[in-house]
Structures are given as structure tokens and as C-alpha cells.
């Protein structure tokens, strides 16, 4: 890519910052525009699986991740009522051996700050909302809500599930309500409580599941509590909720879940939306990344991880190809099949986690036990193929 190529990134979330950090590392010029007046992230946790951690390491940010992250012992499936272990996938120590990187739990604000440390602040403009983009013969133009515009050789929409860039390229299409809503909360603790084990725990119940794990180096527990819901009538996609509402929704679940929920202070409930995989992400010198391209259910914990992988692979394709069209072709050829599979398998996990009939639950749990006995890394949530991937390895197309 010629050294005077300039990239405009719309959106300063995890995906936009990962791309900016990867471009910074390769010396490619970029500007990032974020609509919020302040950079930051919601108060929630995020699981950084080995595939994402390989990119974090390649960006030179692994030491920072070790400082803010928590290394879980195992990923455990549990019965919602009895707490009985349905499967156990050892993580600590094993992930390095099997997948070449660790598995971390991290607070989103810490992850955001970490990625930001790889980006030059003078390349970021805050309070700049993209209204639309136009593709022209010599580049793309970002048109802002305040009337300003910015021209670049490439425009990347990293502006999330309701992406304005996507709408400009492919027309307005509502995201699909998936039939799930969830509560998110982070509960601080002075010391690790005895009713939350140091694992990523998936509590599976009829028509819902709860995921709990430590963040902030073990000083807080992140909760994601999902329930099936036929309609999500509110216009806003996240709403303040209360501890009482959460406790009522999960009445009858295991006492350890009740104890944890009783300590919840602030909590929000969210409608979970996704979209079908897209046939292409680019139009001329404009492309998409992260949730703008492939919003997915969080049931394999991969939305942010995929956005991080996208950012790294797009920066490398731009660095290693003579023109933007070739770079975008290589980027899409690598990223679309992988993100498509993760999107579709995340939907499927929702069905298996939430089986309501006792017979179906019995058959699922029996198969968990058998698979766990044969190979715990290929049982449970069956995510080994996600974790094995290494976005930092040179793809065959470039190695030729
Ligand atoms: C309950 C739940 C749990 C999850 N858990 C995990 C997990 O454990 N692991 C994981 O990998 N993923 C997880 N995810 C998914 C993950 O949160 C998302 O996939 C990820 O945040 C997507 O990053 P992004 O940068 O593409 O988009 P976003 O995070 O949505 O960022 C988009 C950015 O663009 C900005 N923006 C939007 N519109 C404009 C505009 N018009 N102009 C300028 N800026 C704009 C926004 O302000 C924002 O800063 C979870 C999601 C949910 C809902």
C-alpha cells in the first residue's frame, strides 16, 4: 500500500480501536471518528478467548492484559437448579498448550483502555457522528451529522450493530430481535466470595442461562443472565432494571445464583439482536468491521473477539497489498466464512443451552458427559475450533 494511503475509521468501540492499533503498528495513516463526546465502555465484562488474545499479543498489549485480566480455571456447564457439573473444560495452563494463548476475563473498560494505549490520541476525534458515507472513484467520504465531511482512501464502518455506514452501503434493514433478553451487572467484592468459583460458569436452565465470571483481577463478578422473551417492545435496546426484577426472573435457580443476584447494585436489561450473515461487506473504498458487519448472539462469547480479529486482518491486508481493492478482497475472503460460522453457531447454542423439556435436557446432559469424558476440549460449548484460529498467522494467499 502506498505510504500516503489514509484510512477513516467510523466508531471507537473495541473493533475500531483494534483496527487503529493495528494500523498504528504498521505505520498506515488513519483517523478515527467517534460519536460520543468521551471514549469509554459500558460497565460489563468480556471473555477474551485465546483467538483474541493472540491478536492482543501481536499488538504488543499482552502485558497490559495480564495486569487487568483474570485467568479462569475452567469453563464449566452447570445445572441451573442443582448446580451439578455437566461438563468441565480446563482453561488455565491448558489453553496455552492447546491453542497457543491464554483465556482471560476482563472488564470492558479495561480492554478499551488497553487498546487505546496502542493508538495515538491525536488521531481520534470525539463527538463526531457519521450520518452517511459516499463511495467515490478516488476514495470514500464520511459525512457527519454536524455538516462536516472527511475524505479518505478507505472508510471503515466500525460503528456497531446499528451502523450508519452499513445503511449507506446496503440500505436500511432492521436488526433481528433474537427472542432473547438479558441482564448485565458487575458486582464488586473485597475478596473472592465462596459462592462464585474462579471459573467461567454457564448455568443452563429451561428457556434461559446465566454466565458468571470474575473480572478486575478477581475483585468483581460479571453477570450475564439470559431469558427467552417473545417480544421486546421498548424502542431503546438497553434499559435500567432492578435487583428485584432480576431475582424474580430467576426465582428457583441455584442458591449461589440467588446469593450473587442479591448483591447486584446497578443492572441493565438488554434485547439481544443479530443479523443474517452478509454476502459482502464492501462497496468500492468503503467496508465494514465488527458488529457493523456481523452482529451475533453472545453465546460463544465472540462478538468483540471477531471485531479484534477483523481489525488485525484488515490492517495486514492493507499493509501487504498494492491497492485497496485487493486488500479488501483478501480481508473479506478470510473473514466472512469464519464470522458467518460463528454467527450461525452462536444462534444454535441458544437452543441447546435453553432446552425446556426434561427428556431433551437429560439427553443433552448425557451427551455432554460422554463428550467430556472422551475429550473435554471438544465437548461442552464446542468452541475449540474458534480458539484454535490464529489471525496473526500469514494467510495462504499472502504466503504464496
Ligand atoms: C450480553 C453480551 C455479552 C457479550 N459478551 C462478549 C464476550 O464475552 N466476548 C466477546 O468477544 N464479545 C462479547 N459480546 C459482544 C461484544 O460486546 C460486541 O460484539 C462488540 O462490542 C462489538 O464491537 P464493535 O466495535 O464492532 O461495536 P460497538 O462495541 O458497538 O462499538 C461501536 C462504536 O461506534 C460508535 N458509533 C456508533 N454509531 C456511530 C456513528 N454514526 N458515528 C460515529 N461513531 C458511532 C459507538 O459509539 C461505539 O463506540 C457480548 C455482547 C453482549 C450483548
mmCIF file of N, CA and C in Angstrom, residues 86 364-376 379:
data_model
loop_
_atom_site.group_PDB
_atom_site.id
_atom_site.type_symbol
_atom_site.label_atom_id
_atom_site.label_comp_id
_atom_site.label_asym_id
_atom_site.label_seq_id
_atom_site.Cartn_x
_atom_site.Cartn_y
_atom_site.Cartn_z
ATOM 1 N N UNK A 86 -22.069 -30.317 34.446
ATOM 2 C CA UNK A 86 -22.464 -31.035 33.235
ATOM 3 C C UNK A 86 -21.253 -31.279 32.337
ATOM 4 N N UNK A 364 -29.289 -34.125 26.369
ATOM 5 C CA UNK A 364 -28.189 -33.164 26.181
ATOM 6 C C UNK A 364 -27.103 -33.391 27.239
ATOM 7 N N UNK A 365 -27.538 -33.520 28.489
ATOM 8 C CA UNK A 365 -26.563 -33.636 29.580
ATOM 9 C C UNK A 365 -25.794 -34.957 29.506
ATOM 10 N N UNK A 366 -26.480 -35.998 29.042
ATOM 11 C CA UNK A 366 -25.806 -37.290 28.865
ATOM 12 C C UNK A 366 -24.719 -37.146 27.796
ATOM 13 N N UNK A 367 -25.067 -36.479 26.684
ATOM 14 C CA UNK A 367 -24.074 -36.327 25.615
ATOM 15 C C UNK A 367 -22.934 -35.410 26.070
ATOM 16 N N UNK A 368 -23.234 -34.401 26.905
ATOM 17 C CA UNK A 368 -22.144 -33.580 27.474
ATOM 18 C C UNK A 368 -21.176 -34.462 28.248
ATOM 19 N N UNK A 369 -21.737 -35.360 29.076
ATOM 20 C CA UNK A 369 -20.874 -36.182 29.933
ATOM 21 C C UNK A 369 -19.993 -37.120 29.105
ATOM 22 N N UNK A 370 -20.600 -37.711 28.057
ATOM 23 C CA UNK A 370 -19.829 -38.644 27.222
ATOM 24 C C UNK A 370 -18.716 -37.881 26.506
ATOM 25 N N UNK A 371 -19.079 -36.756 25.892
ATOM 26 C CA UNK A 371 -18.067 -35.993 25.133
ATOM 27 C C UNK A 371 -16.990 -35.461 26.064
ATOM 28 N N UNK A 372 -17.405 -35.048 27.256
ATOM 29 C CA UNK A 372 -16.438 -34.530 28.220
ATOM 30 C C UNK A 372 -15.443 -35.619 28.618
ATOM 31 N N UNK A 373 -15.943 -36.848 28.725
ATOM 32 C CA UNK A 373 -15.085 -37.972 29.096
ATOM 33 C C UNK A 373 -14.069 -38.247 27.984
ATOM 34 N N UNK A 374 -14.520 -38.187 26.731
ATOM 35 C CA UNK A 374 -13.628 -38.500 25.600
ATOM 36 C C UNK A 374 -12.592 -37.374 25.418
ATOM 37 N N UNK A 375 -13.070 -36.147 25.357
ATOM 38 C CA UNK A 375 -12.149 -35.007 25.208
ATOM 39 C C UNK A 375 -12.860 -33.733 25.663
ATOM 40 N N UNK A 376 -12.522 -33.220 26.861
ATOM 41 C CA UNK A 376 -13.246 -32.056 27.393
ATOM 42 C C UNK A 376 -13.144 -30.825 26.495
ATOM 43 N N UNK A 379 -15.970 -31.030 23.898
ATOM 44 C CA UNK A 379 -17.317 -31.176 24.457
ATOM 45 C C UNK A 379 -17.855 -29.816 24.839
#
